Coordinates of C-alpha atoms in Angstrom, one line a residue:
Chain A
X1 CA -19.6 -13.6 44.9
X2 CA -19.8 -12.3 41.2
X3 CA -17.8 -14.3 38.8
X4 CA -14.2 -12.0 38.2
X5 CA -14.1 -11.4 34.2
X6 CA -10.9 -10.8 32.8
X7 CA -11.7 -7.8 30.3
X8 CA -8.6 -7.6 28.8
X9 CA -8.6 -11.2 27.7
X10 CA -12.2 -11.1 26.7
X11 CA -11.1 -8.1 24.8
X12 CA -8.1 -10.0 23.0
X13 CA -10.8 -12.9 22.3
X14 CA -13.5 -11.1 20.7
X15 CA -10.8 -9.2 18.7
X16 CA -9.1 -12.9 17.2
X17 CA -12.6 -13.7 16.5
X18 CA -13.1 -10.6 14.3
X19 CA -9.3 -11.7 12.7
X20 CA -9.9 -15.0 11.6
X21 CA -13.4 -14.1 9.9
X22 CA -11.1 -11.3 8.3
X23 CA -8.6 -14.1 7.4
X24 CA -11.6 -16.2 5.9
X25 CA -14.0 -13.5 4.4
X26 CA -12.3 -10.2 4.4
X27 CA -13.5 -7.5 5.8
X28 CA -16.9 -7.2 4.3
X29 CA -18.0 -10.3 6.6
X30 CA -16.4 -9.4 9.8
X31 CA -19.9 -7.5 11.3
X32 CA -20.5 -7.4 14.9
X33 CA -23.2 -10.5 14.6
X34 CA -20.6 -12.9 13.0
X35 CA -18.1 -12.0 15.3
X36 CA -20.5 -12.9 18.3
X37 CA -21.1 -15.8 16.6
X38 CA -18.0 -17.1 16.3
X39 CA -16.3 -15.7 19.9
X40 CA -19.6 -17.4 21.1
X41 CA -21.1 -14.3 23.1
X42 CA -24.5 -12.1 22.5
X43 CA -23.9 -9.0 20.2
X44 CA -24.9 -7.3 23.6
X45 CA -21.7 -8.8 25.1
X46 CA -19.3 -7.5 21.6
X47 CA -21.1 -4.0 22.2
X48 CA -19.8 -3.5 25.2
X49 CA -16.2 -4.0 24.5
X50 CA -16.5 -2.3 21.0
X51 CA -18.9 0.7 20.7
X52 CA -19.6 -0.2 16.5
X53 CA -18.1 -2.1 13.9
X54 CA -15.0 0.7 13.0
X55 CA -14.4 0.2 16.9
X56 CA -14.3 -3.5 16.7
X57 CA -12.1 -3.3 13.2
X58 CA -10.1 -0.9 14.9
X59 CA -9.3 -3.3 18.0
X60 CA -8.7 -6.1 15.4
X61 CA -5.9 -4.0 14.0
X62 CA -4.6 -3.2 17.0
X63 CA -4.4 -6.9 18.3
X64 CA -2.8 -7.6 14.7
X65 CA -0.1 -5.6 15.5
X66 CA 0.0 -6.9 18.8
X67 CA 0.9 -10.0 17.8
X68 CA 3.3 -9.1 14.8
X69 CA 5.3 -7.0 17.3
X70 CA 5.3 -9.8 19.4
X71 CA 6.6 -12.0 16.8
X72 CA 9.4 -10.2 15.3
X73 CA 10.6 -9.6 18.6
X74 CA 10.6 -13.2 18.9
X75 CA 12.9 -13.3 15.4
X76 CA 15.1 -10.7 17.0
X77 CA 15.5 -13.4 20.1
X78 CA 15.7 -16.7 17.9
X79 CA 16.9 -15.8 14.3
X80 CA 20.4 -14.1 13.1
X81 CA 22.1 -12.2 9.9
X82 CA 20.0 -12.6 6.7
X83 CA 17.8 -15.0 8.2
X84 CA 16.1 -12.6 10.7
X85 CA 16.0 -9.8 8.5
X86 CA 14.2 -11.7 5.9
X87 CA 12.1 -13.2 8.8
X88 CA 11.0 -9.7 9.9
X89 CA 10.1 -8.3 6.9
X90 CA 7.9 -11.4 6.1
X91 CA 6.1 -10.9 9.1
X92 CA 3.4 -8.9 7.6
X93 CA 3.2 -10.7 4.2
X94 CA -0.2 -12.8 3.6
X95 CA 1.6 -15.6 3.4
X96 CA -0.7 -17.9 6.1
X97 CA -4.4 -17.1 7.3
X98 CA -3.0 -14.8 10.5
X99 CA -1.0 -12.7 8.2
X100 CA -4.0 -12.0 5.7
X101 CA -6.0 -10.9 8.1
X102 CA -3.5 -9.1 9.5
X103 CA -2.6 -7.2 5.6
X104 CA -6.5 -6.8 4.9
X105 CA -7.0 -5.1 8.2
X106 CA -4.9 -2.7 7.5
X107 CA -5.0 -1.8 3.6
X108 CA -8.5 -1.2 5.5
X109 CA -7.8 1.3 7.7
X110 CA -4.7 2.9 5.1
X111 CA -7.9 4.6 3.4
X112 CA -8.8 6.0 7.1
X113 CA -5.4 6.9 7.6
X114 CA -6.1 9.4 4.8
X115 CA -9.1 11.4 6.3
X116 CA -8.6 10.9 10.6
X117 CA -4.9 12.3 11.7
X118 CA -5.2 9.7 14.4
X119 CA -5.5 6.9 12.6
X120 CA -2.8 8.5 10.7
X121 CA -0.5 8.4 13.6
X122 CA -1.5 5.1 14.5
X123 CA -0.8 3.4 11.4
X124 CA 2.3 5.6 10.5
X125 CA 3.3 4.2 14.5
X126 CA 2.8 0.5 13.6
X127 CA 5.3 1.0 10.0
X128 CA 7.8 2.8 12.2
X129 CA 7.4 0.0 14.6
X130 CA 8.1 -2.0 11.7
X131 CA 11.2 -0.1 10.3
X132 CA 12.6 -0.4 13.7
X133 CA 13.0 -3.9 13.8
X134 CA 13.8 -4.6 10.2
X135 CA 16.4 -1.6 10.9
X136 CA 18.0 -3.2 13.4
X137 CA 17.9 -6.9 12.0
X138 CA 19.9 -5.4 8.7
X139 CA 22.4 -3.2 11.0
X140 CA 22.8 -6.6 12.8
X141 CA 23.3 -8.4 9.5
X142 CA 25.8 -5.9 8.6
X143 CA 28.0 -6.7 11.0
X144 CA 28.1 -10.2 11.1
X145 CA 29.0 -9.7 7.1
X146 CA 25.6 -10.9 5.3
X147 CA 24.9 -7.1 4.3
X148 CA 26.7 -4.4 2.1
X149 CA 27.9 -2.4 5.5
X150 CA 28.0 1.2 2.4
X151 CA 24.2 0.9 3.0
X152 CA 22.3 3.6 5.1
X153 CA 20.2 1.5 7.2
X154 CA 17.8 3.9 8.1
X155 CA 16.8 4.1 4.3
X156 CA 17.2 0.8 3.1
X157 CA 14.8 -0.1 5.9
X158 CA 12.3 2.2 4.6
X159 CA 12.7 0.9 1.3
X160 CA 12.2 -2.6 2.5
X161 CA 9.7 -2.3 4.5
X162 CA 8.0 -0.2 1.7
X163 CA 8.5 -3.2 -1.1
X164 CA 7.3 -5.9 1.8
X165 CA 4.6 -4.1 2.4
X166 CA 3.7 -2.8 -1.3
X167 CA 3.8 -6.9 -2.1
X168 CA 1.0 -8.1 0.5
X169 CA -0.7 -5.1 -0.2
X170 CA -0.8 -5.9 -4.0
X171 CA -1.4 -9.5 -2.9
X172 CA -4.5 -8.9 -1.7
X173 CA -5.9 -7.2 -5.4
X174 CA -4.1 -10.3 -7.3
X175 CA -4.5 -13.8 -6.7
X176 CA -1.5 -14.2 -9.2
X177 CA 0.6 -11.9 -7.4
X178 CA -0.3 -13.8 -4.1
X179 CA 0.3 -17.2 -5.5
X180 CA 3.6 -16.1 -6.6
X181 CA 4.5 -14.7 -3.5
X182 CA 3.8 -17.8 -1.5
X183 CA 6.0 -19.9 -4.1
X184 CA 9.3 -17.4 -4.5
X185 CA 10.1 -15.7 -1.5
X186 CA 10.8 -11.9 -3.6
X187 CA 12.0 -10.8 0.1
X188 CA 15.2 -12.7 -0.2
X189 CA 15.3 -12.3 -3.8
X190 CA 16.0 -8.4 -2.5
X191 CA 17.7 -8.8 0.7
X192 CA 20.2 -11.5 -1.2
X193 CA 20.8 -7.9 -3.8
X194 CA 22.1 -6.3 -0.5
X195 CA 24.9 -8.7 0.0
X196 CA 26.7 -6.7 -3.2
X197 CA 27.7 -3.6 -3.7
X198 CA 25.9 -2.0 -6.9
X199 CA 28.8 0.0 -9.0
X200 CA 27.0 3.8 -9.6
Chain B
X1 CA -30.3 26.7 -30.7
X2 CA -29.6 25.1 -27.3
X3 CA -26.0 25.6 -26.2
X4 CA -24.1 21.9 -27.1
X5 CA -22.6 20.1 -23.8
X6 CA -19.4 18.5 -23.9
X7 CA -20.2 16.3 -21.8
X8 CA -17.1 14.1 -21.7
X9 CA -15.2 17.8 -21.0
X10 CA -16.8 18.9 -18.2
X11 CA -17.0 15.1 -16.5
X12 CA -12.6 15.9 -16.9
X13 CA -13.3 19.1 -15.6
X14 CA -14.7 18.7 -12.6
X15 CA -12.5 15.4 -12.0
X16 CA -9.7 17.8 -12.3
X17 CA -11.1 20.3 -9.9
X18 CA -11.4 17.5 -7.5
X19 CA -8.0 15.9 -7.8
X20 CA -6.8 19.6 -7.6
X21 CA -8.1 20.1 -4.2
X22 CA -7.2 16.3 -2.6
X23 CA -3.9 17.4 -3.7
X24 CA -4.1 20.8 -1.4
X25 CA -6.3 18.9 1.4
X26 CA -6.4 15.8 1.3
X27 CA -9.5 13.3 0.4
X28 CA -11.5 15.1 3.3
X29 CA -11.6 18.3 1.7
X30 CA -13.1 16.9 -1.4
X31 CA -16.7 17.4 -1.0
X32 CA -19.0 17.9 -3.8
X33 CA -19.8 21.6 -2.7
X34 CA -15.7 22.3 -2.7
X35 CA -16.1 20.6 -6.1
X36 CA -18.3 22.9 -6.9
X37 CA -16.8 26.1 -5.5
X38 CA -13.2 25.4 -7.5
X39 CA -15.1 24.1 -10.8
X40 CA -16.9 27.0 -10.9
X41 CA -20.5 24.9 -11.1
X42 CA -23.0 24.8 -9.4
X43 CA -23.3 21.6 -6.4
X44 CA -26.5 20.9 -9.3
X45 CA -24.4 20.4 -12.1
X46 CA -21.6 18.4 -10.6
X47 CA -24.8 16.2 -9.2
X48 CA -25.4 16.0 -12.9
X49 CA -22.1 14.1 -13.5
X50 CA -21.8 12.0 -10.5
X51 CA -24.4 10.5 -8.3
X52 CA -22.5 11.6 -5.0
X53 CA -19.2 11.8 -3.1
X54 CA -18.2 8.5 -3.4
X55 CA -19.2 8.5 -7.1
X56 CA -17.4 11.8 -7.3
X57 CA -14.0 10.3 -6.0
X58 CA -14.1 7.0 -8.1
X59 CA -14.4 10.1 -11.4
X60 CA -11.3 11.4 -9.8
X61 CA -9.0 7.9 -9.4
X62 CA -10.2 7.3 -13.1
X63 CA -9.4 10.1 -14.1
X64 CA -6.1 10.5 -12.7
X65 CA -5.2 6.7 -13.5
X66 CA -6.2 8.0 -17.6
X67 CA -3.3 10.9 -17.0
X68 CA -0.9 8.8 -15.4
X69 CA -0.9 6.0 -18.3
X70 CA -0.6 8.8 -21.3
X71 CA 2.1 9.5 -19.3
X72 CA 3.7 6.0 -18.8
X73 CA 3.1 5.9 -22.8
X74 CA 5.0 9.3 -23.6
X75 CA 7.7 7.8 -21.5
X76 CA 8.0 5.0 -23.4
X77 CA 8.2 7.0 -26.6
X78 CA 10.5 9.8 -25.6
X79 CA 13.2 8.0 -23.2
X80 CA 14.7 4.8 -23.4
X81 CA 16.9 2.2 -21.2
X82 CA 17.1 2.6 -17.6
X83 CA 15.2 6.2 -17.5
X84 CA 12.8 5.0 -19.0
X85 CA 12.5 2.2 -16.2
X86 CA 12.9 4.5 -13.6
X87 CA 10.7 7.0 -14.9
X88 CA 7.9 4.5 -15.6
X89 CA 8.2 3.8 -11.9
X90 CA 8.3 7.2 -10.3
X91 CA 5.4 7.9 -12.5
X92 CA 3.0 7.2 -9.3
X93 CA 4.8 8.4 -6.7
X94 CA 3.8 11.4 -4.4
X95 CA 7.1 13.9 -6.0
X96 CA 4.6 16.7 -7.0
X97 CA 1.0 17.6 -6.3
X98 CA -0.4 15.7 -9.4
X99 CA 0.3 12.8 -8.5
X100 CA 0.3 13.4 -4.9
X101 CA -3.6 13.4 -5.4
X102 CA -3.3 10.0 -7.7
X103 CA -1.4 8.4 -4.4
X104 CA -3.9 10.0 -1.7
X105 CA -6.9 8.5 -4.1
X106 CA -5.8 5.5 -4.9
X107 CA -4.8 4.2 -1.0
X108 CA -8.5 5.6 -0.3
X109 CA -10.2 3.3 -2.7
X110 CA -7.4 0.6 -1.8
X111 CA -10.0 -0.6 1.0
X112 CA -13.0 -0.6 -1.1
X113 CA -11.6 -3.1 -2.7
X114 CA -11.3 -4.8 0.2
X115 CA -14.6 -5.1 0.4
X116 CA -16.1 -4.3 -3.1
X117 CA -15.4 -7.1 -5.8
X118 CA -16.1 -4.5 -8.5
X119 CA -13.1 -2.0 -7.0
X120 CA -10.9 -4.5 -6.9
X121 CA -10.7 -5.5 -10.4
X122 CA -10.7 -1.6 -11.1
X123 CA -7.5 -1.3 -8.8
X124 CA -6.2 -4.4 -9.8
X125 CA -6.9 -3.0 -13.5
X126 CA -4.9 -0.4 -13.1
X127 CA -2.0 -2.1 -11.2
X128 CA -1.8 -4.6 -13.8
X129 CA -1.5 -1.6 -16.6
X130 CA 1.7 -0.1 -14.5
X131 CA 3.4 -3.5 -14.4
X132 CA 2.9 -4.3 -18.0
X133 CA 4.7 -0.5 -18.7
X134 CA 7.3 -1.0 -16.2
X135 CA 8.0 -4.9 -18.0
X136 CA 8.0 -3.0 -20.9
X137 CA 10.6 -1.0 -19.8
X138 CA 12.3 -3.2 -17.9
X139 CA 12.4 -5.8 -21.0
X140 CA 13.9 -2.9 -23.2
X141 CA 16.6 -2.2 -20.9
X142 CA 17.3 -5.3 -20.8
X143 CA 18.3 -5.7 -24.6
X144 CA 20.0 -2.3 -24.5
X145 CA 22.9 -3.8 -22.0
X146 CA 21.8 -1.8 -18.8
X147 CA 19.5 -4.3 -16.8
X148 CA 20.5 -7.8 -15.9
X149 CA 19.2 -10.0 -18.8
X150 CA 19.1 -13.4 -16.3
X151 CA 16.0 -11.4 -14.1
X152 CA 12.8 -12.5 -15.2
X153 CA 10.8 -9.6 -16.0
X154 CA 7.3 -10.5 -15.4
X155 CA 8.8 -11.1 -11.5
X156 CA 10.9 -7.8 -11.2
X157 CA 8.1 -5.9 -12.8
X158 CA 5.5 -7.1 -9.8
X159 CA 8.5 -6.1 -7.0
X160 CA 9.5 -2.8 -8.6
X161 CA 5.6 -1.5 -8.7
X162 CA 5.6 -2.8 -5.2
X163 CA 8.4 -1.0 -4.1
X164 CA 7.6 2.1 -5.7
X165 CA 3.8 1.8 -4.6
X166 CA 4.3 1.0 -0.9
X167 CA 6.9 3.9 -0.8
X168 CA 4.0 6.1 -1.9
X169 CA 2.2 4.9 0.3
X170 CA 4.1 5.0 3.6
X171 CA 4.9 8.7 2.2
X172 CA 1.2 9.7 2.6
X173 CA 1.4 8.4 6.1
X174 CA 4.8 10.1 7.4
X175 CA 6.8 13.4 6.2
X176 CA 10.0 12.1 7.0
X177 CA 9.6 9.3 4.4
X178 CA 7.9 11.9 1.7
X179 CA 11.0 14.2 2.2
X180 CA 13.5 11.5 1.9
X181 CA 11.5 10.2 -1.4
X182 CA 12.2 13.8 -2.6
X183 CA 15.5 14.6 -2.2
X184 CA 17.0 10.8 -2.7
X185 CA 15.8 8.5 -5.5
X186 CA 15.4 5.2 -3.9
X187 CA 13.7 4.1 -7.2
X188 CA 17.1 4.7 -8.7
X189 CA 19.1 3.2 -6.0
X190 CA 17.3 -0.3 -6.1
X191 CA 16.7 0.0 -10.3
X192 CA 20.3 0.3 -10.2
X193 CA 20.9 -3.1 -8.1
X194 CA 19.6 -4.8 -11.2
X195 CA 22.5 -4.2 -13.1
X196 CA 24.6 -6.6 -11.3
X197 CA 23.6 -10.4 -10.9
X198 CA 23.5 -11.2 -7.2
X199 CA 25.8 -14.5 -5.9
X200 CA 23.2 -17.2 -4.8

């Protein structure tokens, strides 16, 4: 009887191999041979999940995403007011080695995003993905009376997804900026600024 | 007599035909032959100037980066306080097709250096030039009464650039976001929460 192979978990292994040689060399050292190194299969074995090394990047980000989606649902679950809303938007900051990879992988594929519409639509899908949930932590924050409740949710979430994600982004250039980052949490520096209503 | 070359001209030149036509198409359409066509060279001469496409692109993000800080610099010569602030800041967003281009190049090279040590100090480079205007800024609006004076500025300066960067960024990826950046300032809006000191 041939042995039943569960391709979709193979799939999600092969791909956390690629993210944590991400998270320890960046993108330059994630090639098909270290990552069949480190899953512990044959190159022949990555191949035939992942077609080249875009494909295999490309399913790196997508587990990535995976498991940030999986996580701020989590928040959404476990976490009220301030404290999940802060929580959500730190989700994709470089602040540990699972978030780095998850930032470098896809500052990687922002460049794509410029000349392939579908990666366009792919990563414009995970930032909506990510509005969502930081929109409806700060609408649920509003009305428990840790947020301003003049805001417009939809557009401060844009704007605070933007500033998270405009932080790990610069993060990854700046080894100041990082270190800074992972001492003063500038997320709840901003969120705390929503508490108040600014006089025009 | 042979004709004298400008040399340092035409290198502008053609970096200005280029960012011209990745404001109209986007970083795909800039080939060196489309370089060519709107420069009004031959592909020959534009070869002359810049090894190839890649070469080509990096003349166009320096190029655009040397515009954009005489422009930061006018700024802080002709406006003062919070304007000057905000203006600094909106300096690099996508609002009109110059610096539409600056955004779509800079987010392309943003994952070379990811992998390229040498881009990465470039970027980082350039980064670090708008913070230092924006602290400028934000350190003379400070002693003219209209920002906060208890913010520390080297702090603010890194989360302002970030907000305004990642909201240039998203922009590229999604027309809603772009169109919202255009009709609302959200530069303004959070520049404007600074003015009040936030309860702890």
């Amino acid at each position: 009887m041939p042995r039943i192979v569960d391709h979709a978990k193979r799939r999600r292994e092969i791909a956390d191999a690629l993210l944590s040689i991400v998270a320890e060399d960046g993108i330059y050292g994630a090639t098909i041979r270290a990552v069949a190194a480190r899953a512990g299969w044959s190159t022949g074995v990555i191949n035939h999940y992942f077609s080249d090394r875009r494909d295999l990047l490309l399913g790196g980000m997508r587990r990535a995403a995976e498991v940030g989606a999986e996580r701020q649902q989590m928040i959404g679950r476990t976490m009220i007011g301030r404290q999940a809303l802060e929580a959500v938007l730190e989700e994709n900051l470089p602040l540990d080695s699972r978030r780095l990879a998850l930032s470098r992988i896809f500052v990687f594929f922002y460049a794509e995003a410029g000349v392939d519409p579908a990666v366009r639509l792919e990563i414009d899908g995970y930032l909506r993905g990510w509005r969502r949930q930081t929109e409806v932590a700060l609408r649920a924050a509003q009305e428990c009376g840790d947020i301003d409740t003049n805001l417009d949710p939809t557009m401060t979430s844009i704007e605070l997804v933007a500033l998270a994600d405009g932080l790990g982004c610069h993060a990854l250039f700046n080894d100041d900026v990082l270190e800074r980052l992972r001492t003063s949490s500038s997320v709840r520096t901003w969120v705390n600024r929503l508490t108040h209503q600014p006089v025009a």
